[in-house]
Amino acid sequence: MSRILRNFIILLLLVMPTTVLFFEQALSPNEILSEDSNSGPFPSSKHTIKTEEEQATIKPSPDADTFILFTKPNNPLELPAGKPVRILIGFTNKGNLDFFVDTLEASLRYPQDYSYFLQNFTSVTYNTVIQPHRQATFEYGFVPSEAFSARPFGLTISLSYKDSEGTVFQSSVFNETIQVVEPDEGLDGETFFLYIFLVAIVILLLVGAHQIVTSFGRKHLTKPRQTVELGTQNSDVDYDWLPKETLQGLNKSPRRSPKQSPRQRRNLRSKGAGEE
């Protein structure tokens, strides 16, 4: 029984699909990431890496304040791979000159060295004028690559603008290390079949263990019965074929001859000799 069960389990392992993929791609600084040319708030960037020399640092204007709000997801430090991320960027003009908001750029970089770009997202052009003591809100979205799941990255979001005199400024709206995580999509098909397979294996093991314990207990608890041969009894003999006279004679109890003493036997012998 145990041998048959073992062969069945091996066959089940070969037939059922239980492939679990563990994917981790090592990224090299020498690889190049090309910027996606598609326009729109949610780009699908190519998964190559681009190295750039550090550009001249452009400082933000002291008369401008910026802030950022992640609307999807709510936690900015954990972004789902392959899912759109939505953010709102607020801009406040505290000065006396008009500000012209030009573009907004975002990228994923190596957390150890921000000079290496891992994924560039589409640059969005707003071309919006913000008057003094006014505020404006801009929406932006991007999609982290699925190949970057379960790894830390540096997320940089920069807003470029200039004043009415032509002076160019740039504010780093967000510049922190984030974690790209796998999206929580509930129970997918692969995980469902894996759970079914594990439950089937557990049931088979329990059934096999029960059969083995039951058969082992029966062998030790049950003693072999000794066969006793019985002789032929009188009640099993068929007397129908005998004549009635014979049956009547058999049914009569036999008479025992009286026990004779030695003297009586001698007298009988002497009588028999005299008669002769």
Coordinates of C-alpha atoms in Angstrom, one line a residue:
M1 CA 0.0 0.0 0.0
S2 CA 2.8 2.4 0.9
R3 CA 4.6 1.7 -2.4
I4 CA 1.5 2.4 -4.4
L5 CA 0.9 5.7 -2.5
R6 CA 4.5 6.8 -3.0
N7 CA 4.2 6.2 -6.8
F8 CA 1.0 8.1 -6.9
I9 CA 2.5 11.1 -5.2
I10 CA 5.5 11.1 -7.6
L11 CA 3.1 11.0 -10.6
L12 CA 1.1 13.9 -9.1
L13 CA 4.2 15.9 -8.7
L14 CA 5.1 15.4 -12.3
V15 CA 1.7 16.2 -13.7
M16 CA 0.5 19.2 -11.7
P17 CA 1.9 22.6 -12.6
T18 CA 3.7 23.9 -9.5
T19 CA 6.1 26.4 -11.0
V20 CA 7.0 29.2 -8.7
L21 CA 9.0 31.9 -10.3
F22 CA 11.7 33.8 -8.4
F23 CA 12.9 36.7 -10.5
E24 CA 15.7 39.0 -9.6
Q25 CA 17.5 41.0 -12.2
A26 CA 20.9 42.4 -11.4
L27 CA 21.4 45.9 -12.7
S28 CA 24.7 47.1 -13.9
P29 CA 25.7 50.8 -14.0
N30 CA 27.2 50.3 -17.5
E31 CA 23.7 49.5 -19.0
I32 CA 21.8 52.3 -20.5
L33 CA 18.2 53.3 -20.0
S34 CA 16.6 55.1 -22.9
E35 CA 13.9 57.7 -22.1
D36 CA 10.4 56.9 -23.3
S37 CA 9.3 59.1 -26.1
N38 CA 5.6 58.6 -25.5
S39 CA 3.7 61.5 -24.1
G40 CA 1.0 61.4 -21.4
P41 CA 0.7 61.3 -17.7
F42 CA 1.4 57.5 -17.4
P43 CA 4.4 56.5 -19.6
S44 CA 5.6 52.9 -20.2
S45 CA 9.4 53.5 -20.0
K46 CA 11.9 51.1 -21.5
H47 CA 14.0 49.1 -19.1
T48 CA 17.4 50.2 -20.1
I49 CA 19.7 52.3 -18.0
K50 CA 21.2 55.7 -19.0
T51 CA 24.2 57.3 -17.4
E52 CA 24.5 61.0 -17.5
E53 CA 27.0 63.5 -16.3
E54 CA 25.9 65.7 -13.5
Q55 CA 24.3 68.8 -14.9
A56 CA 24.8 72.2 -13.4
T57 CA 22.7 72.5 -10.2
I58 CA 19.8 74.8 -10.7
K59 CA 18.6 76.2 -7.4
P60 CA 14.9 76.8 -6.4
S61 CA 13.5 80.3 -6.1
P62 CA 13.2 81.7 -2.6
D63 CA 9.8 83.2 -3.6
A64 CA 8.3 79.8 -4.5
D65 CA 7.1 76.9 -2.4
T66 CA 6.3 73.5 -3.6
F67 CA 4.7 70.4 -2.0
I68 CA 3.7 67.0 -3.1
L69 CA 0.9 64.6 -2.2
F70 CA 0.7 60.9 -3.3
T71 CA -2.9 60.1 -4.0
K72 CA -2.3 56.6 -5.3
P73 CA -0.9 54.8 -3.3
N74 CA -1.1 56.6 0.0
N75 CA 2.3 55.4 1.1
P76 CA 5.0 57.2 -1.0
L77 CA 7.8 54.9 0.3
E78 CA 6.2 51.7 -1.1
L79 CA 5.2 51.9 -4.8
P80 CA 3.7 48.9 -6.6
A81 CA 5.5 47.6 -9.6
G82 CA 3.7 47.8 -12.9
K83 CA 0.8 49.9 -11.4
P84 CA 0.2 53.6 -12.0
V85 CA 1.2 56.1 -9.3
R86 CA -0.6 59.4 -9.1
I87 CA 0.7 62.5 -7.4
L88 CA -0.4 66.1 -6.9
I89 CA 2.1 68.9 -6.9
G90 CA 1.3 72.3 -5.4
F91 CA 3.1 75.5 -6.3
T92 CA 2.8 78.8 -4.4
N93 CA 4.1 82.1 -5.7
K94 CA 5.2 84.2 -2.7
G95 CA 7.0 86.9 -4.7
N96 CA 6.1 89.9 -6.8
L97 CA 6.9 88.5 -10.2
D98 CA 5.1 86.0 -12.3
F99 CA 6.3 82.4 -12.5
F100 CA 6.1 80.3 -15.6
V101 CA 5.9 76.6 -14.7
D102 CA 7.5 74.8 -17.5
T103 CA 8.1 71.0 -17.1
L104 CA 8.1 68.3 -14.5
E105 CA 10.4 65.3 -14.6
A106 CA 10.7 62.1 -12.6
S107 CA 13.1 59.2 -12.6
L108 CA 14.3 56.1 -10.6
R109 CA 18.0 56.1 -9.7
Y110 CA 20.5 54.0 -7.8
P111 CA 20.1 54.8 -4.1
Q112 CA 23.9 54.7 -3.6
D113 CA 24.7 57.0 -6.6
Y114 CA 22.0 59.3 -7.9
S115 CA 24.0 60.0 -11.1
Y116 CA 22.9 56.7 -12.6
F117 CA 19.4 56.7 -14.0
L118 CA 17.5 53.3 -13.9
Q119 CA 14.2 54.5 -15.4
N120 CA 13.2 57.8 -16.8
F121 CA 9.6 58.8 -16.8
T122 CA 7.9 61.0 -19.3
S123 CA 8.5 64.7 -18.9
V124 CA 5.2 66.6 -18.8
T125 CA 5.0 70.2 -20.0
Y126 CA 2.5 72.5 -18.2
N127 CA 3.2 76.0 -19.6
T128 CA 1.2 77.6 -16.8
V129 CA 1.6 81.2 -15.5
I130 CA 1.2 81.7 -11.8
Q131 CA 0.7 85.3 -10.7
P132 CA 2.1 86.7 -7.5
H133 CA 0.5 85.4 -4.3
R134 CA -1.3 82.7 -6.2
Q135 CA -1.3 78.9 -6.0
A136 CA -1.6 76.2 -8.5
T137 CA -1.9 72.4 -8.4
F138 CA -0.5 70.0 -11.1
E139 CA -1.2 66.3 -11.5
Y140 CA 1.4 63.8 -12.6
G141 CA 1.6 60.0 -12.9
F142 CA 4.1 57.3 -13.7
V143 CA 4.4 53.5 -13.7
P144 CA 7.4 51.8 -12.1
S145 CA 8.7 48.9 -14.1
E146 CA 7.7 45.4 -13.1
A147 CA 11.4 44.3 -13.3
F148 CA 12.2 46.5 -10.4
S149 CA 10.0 44.8 -7.8
A150 CA 11.3 44.1 -4.3
R151 CA 14.2 46.5 -4.6
P152 CA 15.0 49.9 -3.2
F153 CA 15.5 52.9 -5.6
G154 CA 16.0 56.6 -5.4
L155 CA 12.9 58.5 -6.7
T156 CA 13.5 62.0 -7.9
I157 CA 10.8 64.4 -9.0
S158 CA 11.8 67.9 -10.2
L159 CA 9.8 70.9 -11.2
S160 CA 11.3 73.4 -13.6
Y161 CA 10.0 77.0 -13.8
K162 CA 11.2 80.6 -14.4
D163 CA 10.2 84.1 -13.5
S164 CA 9.1 86.9 -15.7
E165 CA 12.7 88.1 -15.9
G166 CA 13.9 84.8 -17.5
T167 CA 15.7 83.4 -14.5
V168 CA 15.4 79.6 -14.6
F169 CA 14.7 77.7 -11.3
Q170 CA 14.3 74.1 -10.4
S171 CA 12.7 72.7 -7.2
S172 CA 13.3 69.1 -6.1
V173 CA 9.7 68.2 -5.1
F174 CA 10.6 64.7 -4.0
N175 CA 14.0 63.1 -3.5
E176 CA 14.0 60.0 -1.3
T177 CA 14.7 56.3 -1.3
I178 CA 11.6 54.3 -2.0
Q179 CA 10.8 50.6 -2.2
V180 CA 9.2 49.1 -5.3
V181 CA 7.0 46.2 -4.1
E182 CA 4.9 43.6 -5.8
P183 CA 1.3 44.6 -6.2
D184 CA -1.2 43.0 -3.9
E185 CA -3.7 41.5 -6.3
G186 CA -5.2 39.0 -3.9
L187 CA -5.3 35.3 -4.8
D188 CA -4.1 34.7 -8.3
G189 CA -4.5 31.5 -10.3
E190 CA -1.1 30.2 -9.8
T191 CA -1.3 30.6 -6.0
F192 CA -4.7 29.0 -6.0
F193 CA -3.6 25.9 -7.8
L194 CA -0.5 25.7 -5.6
Y195 CA -2.7 25.7 -2.5
I196 CA -4.9 23.0 -4.0
F197 CA -1.9 20.9 -4.7
L198 CA -0.5 21.2 -1.2
V199 CA -3.9 20.3 0.3
A200 CA -4.1 17.2 -2.0
I201 CA -0.6 16.1 -0.9
V202 CA -1.6 16.5 2.8
I203 CA -4.8 14.5 2.3
L204 CA -2.9 11.7 0.5
L205 CA -0.3 11.6 3.2
L206 CA -2.9 11.4 5.9
V207 CA -4.8 8.6 4.1
G208 CA -1.6 6.7 3.5
A209 CA -0.5 7.0 7.1
H210 CA -3.9 5.9 8.3
Q211 CA -3.8 2.8 6.0
I212 CA -0.3 1.9 7.2
V213 CA -1.2 2.3 10.9
T214 CA -4.4 0.3 10.4
S215 CA -2.7 -2.6 8.6
F216 CA 0.2 -2.7 11.1
G217 CA -2.2 -2.8 14.1
R218 CA -4.2 -5.6 12.6
K219 CA -1.2 -7.8 12.1
H220 CA -0.1 -7.5 15.7
L221 CA -3.5 -7.6 17.4
T222 CA -5.1 -10.5 15.5
K223 CA -3.9 -14.0 16.5
P224 CA -4.0 -16.8 14.0
R225 CA -6.8 -19.3 14.7
Q226 CA -5.9 -22.9 15.2
T227 CA -8.0 -25.3 13.2
V228 CA -9.4 -28.2 15.2
E229 CA -10.3 -31.3 13.3
L230 CA -13.5 -33.0 14.5
G231 CA -14.1 -36.6 14.1
T232 CA -17.2 -38.1 12.5
Q233 CA -20.1 -38.1 14.9
N234 CA -22.9 -40.5 15.0
S235 CA -25.4 -37.8 14.2
D236 CA -23.6 -37.2 10.9
V237 CA -24.0 -40.9 9.7
D238 CA -26.7 -41.6 7.2
Y239 CA -28.6 -44.8 8.1
D240 CA -31.4 -44.5 5.6
W241 CA -29.9 -47.1 3.3
L242 CA -30.0 -49.8 6.0
P243 CA -33.0 -52.2 6.4
K244 CA -35.4 -51.6 9.2
E245 CA -34.5 -54.8 11.0
T246 CA -30.9 -53.8 11.2
L247 CA -31.8 -50.3 12.4
Q248 CA -34.0 -51.8 15.1
G249 CA -31.1 -54.0 16.2
L250 CA -28.7 -51.1 16.3
N251 CA -31.1 -48.9 18.3
K252 CA -31.3 -51.6 21.0
S253 CA -28.7 -51.0 23.7
P254 CA -26.3 -53.9 23.8
R255 CA -26.5 -56.1 26.8
R256 CA -23.4 -56.6 28.8
S257 CA -22.5 -60.2 29.6
P258 CA -22.3 -60.8 33.3
K259 CA -18.9 -60.9 34.7
Q260 CA -18.0 -64.5 35.5
S261 CA -15.7 -65.6 38.2
P262 CA -12.9 -68.2 37.6
R263 CA -14.9 -70.9 39.4
Q264 CA -17.9 -70.3 37.2
R265 CA -15.7 -70.5 34.1
R266 CA -14.3 -73.8 35.3
N267 CA -17.8 -75.2 36.0
L268 CA -18.9 -74.2 32.5
R269 CA -15.9 -75.9 31.0
S270 CA -16.5 -79.1 33.0
K271 CA -20.2 -79.2 31.9
G272 CA -19.2 -78.8 28.3
A273 CA -16.7 -81.7 28.7
G274 CA -19.3 -84.0 30.3
E275 CA -21.8 -83.4 27.5
E276 CA -19.3 -84.4 25.0

